[in-house]
Amino acid sequence: MKEEYLRLEKWGETPGQAMDRLTDIVKLLRKECPWDKAQTHESLTRNMVEEAYEAVEAIKNQDMDNLCEELGDVVLQASLHSEIASEKDHFDITKVLNMEADKMIRRHPHIFSEYDAKTIDKVLEKWENIKDVEHNKPLCSQKLNKVPRSLPALIRADKVQEKAAKVGFDWEDATGAIDKFHEETIEFLTEYERQDKEKMKMELGDLLFSIVNVARLLDIDPEEAISNTTEKFIRRFTYVEETAISQGKELSSMSLNEMDQLWDEAKSFEKK
């Protein structure tokens, strides 16, 4: 085995040494591995998203060993993108890390300067103010356009609504948002009756957007809410299927009414 490879097999003893080790490995892979050599910023986009979600999944599962691994994968993505950029003289991992460090110092004046923030709300308010200064105080509509389109739709809708709310474009409380939800429901049902697919799609989008508004004003994370409901559906469906199998039946041969009865059993079982 080459001496270079042997050197890279040794763990770094400090964060800096470990980062250098990973960076050197990525550089080597970009030179010698056919797959790594072929990658671009665009081809790695999906990997970046998937690795971030896998890290979040590890957090939800409270699996620290898996979280350690998944965070490494996230850092690898940052290292890969930085190496690809450095090959075209755009930037390198050193600049990425230093720029992020500078940003953290600028946006935490309550730590690095005389400014004193007494509460978390004040810290966040100052953070947003500093971002505005950095970006030459953009218009609110510009802020809305900068919310990444690659975010999950519910999260993006929530963030867009939050930014609009900061300039007063918001309901006084959840009551107005709930009334709007009922209005959007009626509009969707009207298009459903007409069976106009495109208009149904538009009205369903309005309905979902209004639900996010209700959730935001009630301080409920809409992404977490739908995720919890999906998990609940899976649990109950699992009960239905396993119970059917224990009775010598297959779901495909059962009527919807029979499956609904088992579904009600699953709901009762959960409540107990």
CSV table of C-alpha atoms in Angstrom, one decimal, residues 81-233:
chain,number,residue,atom,x,y,z
A,81,HIS,CA,-18.3,20.6,-2.8
A,82,SER,CA,-15.4,22.7,-1.5
A,83,GLU,CA,-12.8,20.5,-3.3
A,84,ILE,CA,-14.8,20.7,-6.6
A,85,ALA,CA,-14.9,24.5,-6.2
A,86,SER,CA,-11.2,24.8,-5.4
A,87,GLU,CA,-10.4,22.9,-8.6
A,88,LYS,CA,-11.9,25.8,-10.5
A,89,ASP,CA,-10.4,28.4,-8.2
A,90,HIS,CA,-13.7,29.5,-6.7
A,91,PHE,CA,-13.0,28.8,-3.0
A,92,ASP,CA,-11.7,26.0,-0.8
A,93,ILE,CA,-12.7,24.4,2.5
A,94,THR,CA,-10.4,26.8,4.4
A,95,LYS,CA,-12.4,29.8,3.1
A,96,VAL,CA,-15.7,28.1,3.8
A,97,LEU,CA,-14.7,27.5,7.4
A,98,ASN,CA,-13.2,31.0,7.9
A,99,MET,CA,-16.2,32.7,6.4
A,100,GLU,CA,-18.6,30.8,8.6
A,101,ALA,CA,-16.5,31.6,11.6
A,102,ASP,CA,-16.6,35.3,10.7
A,103,LYS,CA,-20.3,35.1,10.2
A,104,MET,CA,-20.8,33.6,13.7
A,105,ILE,CA,-18.7,36.4,15.2
A,106,ARG,CA,-20.7,39.1,13.4
A,107,ARG,CA,-24.1,37.7,14.3
A,108,HIS,CA,-23.3,37.2,18.0
A,109,PRO,CA,-22.4,40.7,19.2
A,110,HIS,CA,-23.8,39.8,22.6
A,111,ILE,CA,-20.8,37.4,22.9
A,112,PHE,CA,-18.1,39.2,20.9
A,113,SER,CA,-18.9,42.8,21.6
A,114,GLU,CA,-20.5,45.1,24.2
A,115,TYR,CA,-24.1,44.5,23.0
A,116,ASP,CA,-26.1,42.7,25.7
A,117,ALA,CA,-29.0,40.4,24.8
A,118,LYS,CA,-31.1,39.4,27.8
A,119,THR,CA,-33.4,36.9,26.1
A,120,ILE,CA,-33.5,34.4,23.2
A,121,ASP,CA,-36.0,36.6,21.4
A,122,LYS,CA,-33.6,39.6,21.5
A,123,VAL,CA,-30.7,37.4,20.2
A,124,LEU,CA,-32.9,36.3,17.3
A,125,GLU,CA,-34.0,39.8,16.6
A,126,LYS,CA,-30.4,41.0,16.5
A,127,TRP,CA,-29.5,38.1,14.3
A,128,GLU,CA,-32.1,39.1,11.7
A,129,ASN,CA,-31.1,42.8,11.9
A,130,ILE,CA,-27.5,41.9,11.2
A,131,LYS,CA,-28.5,39.7,8.3
A,132,ASP,CA,-30.4,42.7,6.8
A,133,VAL,CA,-27.4,44.9,7.1
A,134,GLU,CA,-25.2,42.2,5.5
A,135,HIS,CA,-27.6,41.9,2.6
A,136,ASN,CA,-28.2,45.6,2.2
A,137,LYS,CA,-31.6,45.5,3.9
A,138,PRO,CA,-33.5,43.6,1.2
A,139,LEU,CA,-37.2,44.1,0.6
A,140,CYS,CA,-39.5,41.7,2.3
A,141,SER,CA,-40.4,40.2,-1.1
A,142,GLN,CA,-36.7,39.6,-1.8
A,143,LYS,CA,-36.5,37.7,1.5
A,144,LEU,CA,-39.5,35.5,0.5
A,145,ASN,CA,-37.8,34.7,-2.8
A,146,LYS,CA,-34.6,33.7,-0.9
A,147,VAL,CA,-36.4,30.9,1.1
A,148,PRO,CA,-34.9,27.8,-0.7
A,149,ARG,CA,-37.3,26.1,-3.1
A,150,SER,CA,-35.6,22.8,-2.2
A,151,LEU,CA,-37.0,22.9,1.3
A,152,PRO,CA,-39.9,20.6,2.1
A,153,ALA,CA,-43.0,22.4,1.0
A,154,LEU,CA,-44.6,22.7,4.5
A,155,ILE,CA,-41.3,24.1,6.0
A,156,ARG,CA,-40.9,26.6,3.1
A,157,ALA,CA,-44.5,27.8,3.4
A,158,ASP,CA,-44.0,28.3,7.2
A,159,LYS,CA,-40.8,30.3,6.6
A,160,VAL,CA,-42.4,32.4,3.9
A,161,GLN,CA,-45.3,33.2,6.2
A,162,GLU,CA,-43.0,34.0,9.1
A,163,LYS,CA,-41.1,36.5,7.1
A,164,ALA,CA,-44.3,38.2,5.8
A,165,ALA,CA,-45.5,38.3,9.4
A,166,LYS,CA,-42.5,40.4,10.5
A,167,VAL,CA,-43.7,43.3,8.4
A,168,GLY,CA,-47.3,43.0,9.8
A,169,PHE,CA,-48.8,40.9,7.0
A,170,ASP,CA,-50.5,38.4,9.4
A,171,TRP,CA,-53.6,37.6,11.3
A,172,GLU,CA,-54.0,38.9,14.8
A,173,ASP,CA,-54.5,35.4,16.0
A,174,ALA,CA,-55.4,31.9,14.8
A,175,THR,CA,-59.1,32.7,14.5
A,176,GLY,CA,-58.6,34.6,11.3
A,177,ALA,CA,-56.5,31.8,9.9
A,178,ILE,CA,-59.1,29.2,10.8
A,179,ASP,CA,-61.8,31.2,9.1
A,180,LYS,CA,-59.5,31.4,6.0
A,181,PHE,CA,-59.0,27.6,6.2
A,182,HIS,CA,-62.8,27.1,6.1
A,183,GLU,CA,-63.1,29.5,3.1
A,184,GLU,CA,-60.3,27.6,1.2
A,185,THR,CA,-62.0,24.3,2.0
A,186,ILE,CA,-65.3,25.5,0.4
A,187,GLU,CA,-63.4,26.8,-2.6
A,188,PHE,CA,-61.6,23.4,-3.0
A,189,LEU,CA,-64.9,21.5,-2.7
A,190,THR,CA,-66.5,23.7,-5.3
A,191,GLU,CA,-63.7,22.8,-7.8
A,192,TYR,CA,-64.0,19.2,-6.8
A,193,GLU,CA,-67.6,19.2,-7.7
A,194,ARG,CA,-66.7,20.7,-11.1
A,195,GLN,CA,-63.9,18.1,-11.5
A,196,ASP,CA,-61.5,20.7,-12.9
A,197,LYS,CA,-58.2,19.1,-12.1
A,198,GLU,CA,-56.0,22.2,-12.5
A,199,LYS,CA,-58.2,24.4,-10.4
A,200,MET,CA,-58.5,21.6,-7.8
A,201,LYS,CA,-54.7,21.5,-7.6
A,202,MET,CA,-54.6,25.3,-7.2
A,203,GLU,CA,-57.3,25.3,-4.5
A,204,LEU,CA,-55.7,22.3,-2.7
A,205,GLY,CA,-52.5,24.3,-2.6
A,206,ASP,CA,-54.3,27.2,-1.0
A,207,LEU,CA,-55.9,24.9,1.5
A,208,LEU,CA,-52.6,23.4,2.5
A,209,PHE,CA,-51.1,26.9,2.8
A,210,SER,CA,-53.9,28.0,5.1
A,211,ILE,CA,-53.4,24.9,7.3
A,212,VAL,CA,-49.7,25.9,7.6
A,213,ASN,CA,-50.9,29.4,8.7
A,214,VAL,CA,-53.1,27.9,11.4
A,215,ALA,CA,-50.3,25.7,12.6
A,216,ARG,CA,-47.9,28.7,12.7
A,217,LEU,CA,-50.2,30.9,14.7
A,218,LEU,CA,-50.8,28.0,17.2
A,219,ASP,CA,-47.1,27.5,17.5
A,220,ILE,CA,-47.3,24.0,16.0
A,221,ASP,CA,-44.6,22.7,13.6
A,222,PRO,CA,-46.7,21.6,10.5
A,223,GLU,CA,-43.9,19.3,9.3
A,224,GLU,CA,-43.7,17.6,12.7
A,225,ALA,CA,-47.5,17.3,12.9
A,226,ILE,CA,-47.8,15.6,9.5
A,227,SER,CA,-44.8,13.4,10.3
A,228,ASN,CA,-46.4,12.3,13.5
A,229,THR,CA,-49.7,11.5,11.7
A,230,THR,CA,-47.8,9.5,9.1
A,231,GLU,CA,-46.1,7.4,11.8
A,232,LYS,CA,-49.5,6.9,13.5
A,233,PHE,CA,-51.0,5.7,10.2
